Amino acid sequence: MELEAMSRYTRPVNPAIFPRMTVVLLAADMFFTSWFFVYKVTSTKYTWDIYKELLISLVASLFMGFGVLCLLLWMDT
């Protein structure tokens, strides 16, 4: 296969959106993380719900994971 016959690789995501995506995803993470902490502090043993804690922490960790990924991709460009 000749080099001229190959098509040039283009990124599936425009690198110009990495800064905005980083800020949005990490801001959403801060919201869910603060909600989780407030829920932990204000809940009693009668109002405590493990499924709600797991759901909030799962959403927060997903936002943080993708936010940090966008941050690392932003720093690479």
Short mmCIF file of C-alpha atoms in Angstrom, two decimals:
data_model
loop_
_atom_site.label_atom_id
_atom_site.label_comp_id
_atom_site.label_asym_id
_atom_site.label_seq_id
_atom_site.Cartn_x
_atom_site.Cartn_y
_atom_site.Cartn_z
CA MET A 1 0.00 0.00 0.00
CA GLU A 2 1.41 3.33 -1.06
CA LEU A 3 1.65 6.27 1.30
CA GLU A 4 -0.09 8.60 -1.16
CA ALA A 5 -3.07 6.25 -1.41
CA MET A 6 -3.73 6.38 2.34
CA SER A 7 -6.19 8.88 3.73
CA ARG A 8 -5.00 11.29 6.38
CA TYR A 9 -6.08 10.59 9.96
CA THR A 10 -8.47 13.12 11.46
CA ARG A 11 -9.53 13.18 15.10
CA PRO A 12 -13.12 12.20 15.84
CA VAL A 13 -13.42 15.11 18.31
CA ASN A 14 -12.35 18.65 17.59
CA PRO A 15 -9.52 19.58 20.00
CA ALA A 16 -10.93 23.11 20.31
CA ILE A 17 -13.77 21.86 22.53
CA PHE A 18 -11.53 20.22 25.15
CA PRO A 19 -11.26 23.35 27.36
CA ARG A 20 -15.01 23.88 27.41
CA MET A 21 -15.75 20.20 28.00
CA THR A 22 -13.21 20.13 30.83
CA VAL A 23 -14.82 23.07 32.61
CA VAL A 24 -18.37 21.78 32.15
CA LEU A 25 -17.65 18.21 33.22
CA LEU A 26 -15.57 19.20 36.25
CA ALA A 27 -18.20 21.77 37.29
CA ALA A 28 -20.85 19.05 37.14
CA ASP A 29 -18.53 16.82 39.18
CA MET A 30 -18.15 19.52 41.83
CA PHE A 31 -21.94 19.85 42.04
CA PHE A 32 -22.54 16.12 42.52
CA THR A 33 -19.62 15.74 44.91
CA SER A 34 -20.86 18.61 47.08
CA TRP A 35 -24.38 17.14 46.97
CA PHE A 36 -22.93 13.81 48.15
CA PHE A 37 -21.07 15.46 51.04
CA VAL A 38 -24.12 17.46 52.11
CA TYR A 39 -26.23 14.31 51.95
CA LYS A 40 -23.71 12.40 54.09
CA VAL A 41 -23.56 15.14 56.73
CA THR A 42 -27.30 15.81 56.97
CA SER A 43 -28.66 12.26 56.80
CA THR A 44 -29.49 10.36 59.95
CA LYS A 45 -29.61 6.62 60.44
CA TYR A 46 -33.36 6.78 59.75
CA THR A 47 -33.11 8.72 56.48
CA TRP A 48 -29.92 7.08 55.19
CA ASP A 49 -30.28 5.36 51.79
CA ILE A 50 -27.37 3.37 50.38
CA TYR A 51 -28.79 3.35 46.84
CA LYS A 52 -29.01 7.14 46.75
CA GLU A 53 -25.42 7.41 47.96
CA LEU A 54 -24.22 4.95 45.35
CA LEU A 55 -26.10 6.71 42.57
CA ILE A 56 -24.78 10.17 43.47
CA SER A 57 -21.22 8.91 43.88
CA LEU A 58 -21.38 6.99 40.58
CA VAL A 59 -22.56 10.05 38.67
CA ALA A 60 -19.91 12.22 40.32
CA SER A 61 -17.15 9.76 39.52
CA LEU A 62 -18.25 9.50 35.88
CA PHE A 63 -18.20 13.27 35.48
CA MET A 64 -14.80 13.46 37.18
CA GLY A 65 -13.36 10.70 35.04
CA PHE A 66 -14.43 12.23 31.75
CA GLY A 67 -13.50 15.70 32.96
CA VAL A 68 -9.97 14.62 33.84
CA LEU A 69 -9.72 12.79 30.51
CA CYS A 70 -10.67 15.99 28.66
CA LEU A 71 -8.18 17.92 30.81
CA LEU A 72 -5.38 15.54 29.86
CA LEU A 73 -6.33 15.72 26.19
CA TRP A 74 -6.44 19.52 26.43
CA MET A 75 -2.93 19.59 27.90
CA ASP A 76 -1.68 17.31 25.12
CA THR A 77 -2.77 19.62 22.28
#
